[in-house]
Amino acid sequence: MLRIRKIGGALLGAIILLTAACGNGAFAGETHQVVIERFEFVPATITIRAGDAIEFVNRDIAPHTATEVEGEWDTTELAKGQASRLEFAAAGTSDYFCAFHPHMKGKVIVTPQ
Ligand SMILES: [Cu+2]
């Protein structure tokens, strides 16, 4: 099980769980979905609570990423049909983009629990 914990100064603490490797962890939050289609993140801005997770799903033929602008978290490359689930432990706001198509932008707002 790949489990990486990254803590950003003023940004987010994120536990990254790759979907394929996701097992039987004690996850108590809610999982939200951001779909990548037609070279857009839908919804482009998502608000969740600390402890929730976001599953990024690529429905395009082209590969995409969801990469936090300062590198705090990253889905890494998602091919067509692939998904990656990231858990956001701490409140904060972060902007992200696609590393392959930098005009694709999104925002994650994490409110306190
Ligand atoms: Cu892209």
XYZ file of C-alpha atoms and ligand atoms in Angstrom:
114
model
C 0.000 0.000 0.000
C 1.486 3.271 -1.098
C 0.891 5.855 1.558
C 2.640 9.184 1.393
C 1.998 11.966 3.833
C 2.891 15.453 2.739
C 2.379 18.506 4.879
C 2.514 21.947 3.326
C 3.302 25.011 5.383
C 0.285 27.219 4.787
C -1.311 24.768 2.462
C -2.693 21.304 2.854
C -1.639 18.159 4.535
C -2.596 15.404 2.176
C -2.435 11.694 2.462
C -2.196 10.274 -0.991
C -3.828 6.958 -1.589
C -3.705 5.532 -5.055
C -6.986 3.879 -5.886
C -5.408 0.692 -7.095
C -3.501 0.343 -3.854
C -6.273 1.474 -1.572
C -7.012 -1.148 1.007
C -8.817 -1.319 4.294
C -7.683 1.897 5.975
C -9.798 3.572 8.615
C -11.242 6.294 6.458
C -14.048 8.194 8.166
C -14.586 11.046 5.709
C -16.611 11.453 2.580
C -15.240 10.809 -0.904
C -15.992 13.443 -3.537
C -15.378 13.152 -7.229
C -13.748 15.490 -9.720
C -14.165 14.302 -13.285
C -11.675 15.315 -15.942
C -13.401 15.611 -19.304
C -12.999 17.765 -22.372
C -9.813 19.171 -20.867
C -11.601 20.546 -17.833
C -11.865 19.652 -14.166
C -15.537 19.268 -13.235
C -16.307 20.874 -10.884
C -13.421 23.308 -11.266
C -13.797 24.395 -7.641
C -14.715 21.885 -4.994
C -15.294 22.452 -1.290
C -14.801 19.559 1.107
C -14.200 19.067 4.805
C -10.902 18.179 6.404
C -10.665 14.418 6.448
C -12.565 14.010 3.186
C -11.106 12.594 0.011
C -11.321 13.498 -3.651
C -11.233 10.934 -6.387
C -9.957 12.407 -9.649
C -11.272 10.435 -12.610
C -9.971 10.910 -16.136
C -12.679 10.416 -18.747
C -10.650 11.909 -21.601
C -8.628 9.968 -24.122
C -5.649 12.195 -23.324
C -3.689 11.637 -20.117
C -4.018 14.264 -17.397
C -2.815 15.023 -13.902
C -4.154 17.022 -10.999
C -1.017 18.676 -9.653
C -1.000 21.189 -6.819
C 0.733 24.374 -8.011
C 3.489 24.163 -5.416
C 3.804 20.408 -5.615
C 2.071 19.683 -2.303
C 0.092 16.874 -3.898
C -0.169 15.238 -7.275
C -2.263 12.478 -8.767
C 0.572 11.810 -11.206
C -0.397 10.725 -14.703
C -3.933 9.420 -15.138
C -4.529 7.605 -18.399
C -7.992 7.282 -19.899
C -10.330 5.703 -17.366
C -7.864 5.879 -14.495
C -8.597 7.456 -11.139
C -6.591 8.584 -8.155
C -7.924 9.245 -4.692
C -6.363 11.829 -2.404
C -7.291 12.396 1.210
C -7.075 15.942 2.536
C -6.264 15.950 6.219
C -5.986 19.666 6.924
C -8.060 22.738 6.177
C -6.782 25.143 3.548
C -7.106 26.158 -0.061
C -4.997 24.948 -2.901
C -4.880 25.568 -6.609
C -3.968 22.830 -9.017
C -3.484 22.330 -12.718
C -2.745 19.605 -15.227
C 0.975 19.117 -15.734
C 0.389 18.224 -19.397
C -2.096 21.016 -20.131
C -1.321 23.913 -17.772
C -4.365 25.871 -18.931
C -6.485 23.282 -17.092
C -6.967 24.676 -13.604
C -8.892 23.775 -10.490
C -9.208 24.667 -6.832
C -9.727 22.598 -3.696
C -11.142 24.332 -0.629
C -10.908 22.295 2.569
C -12.950 23.638 5.453
C -12.260 22.667 9.077
C -14.168 19.647 10.351
Cu -4.378 17.504 -18.990
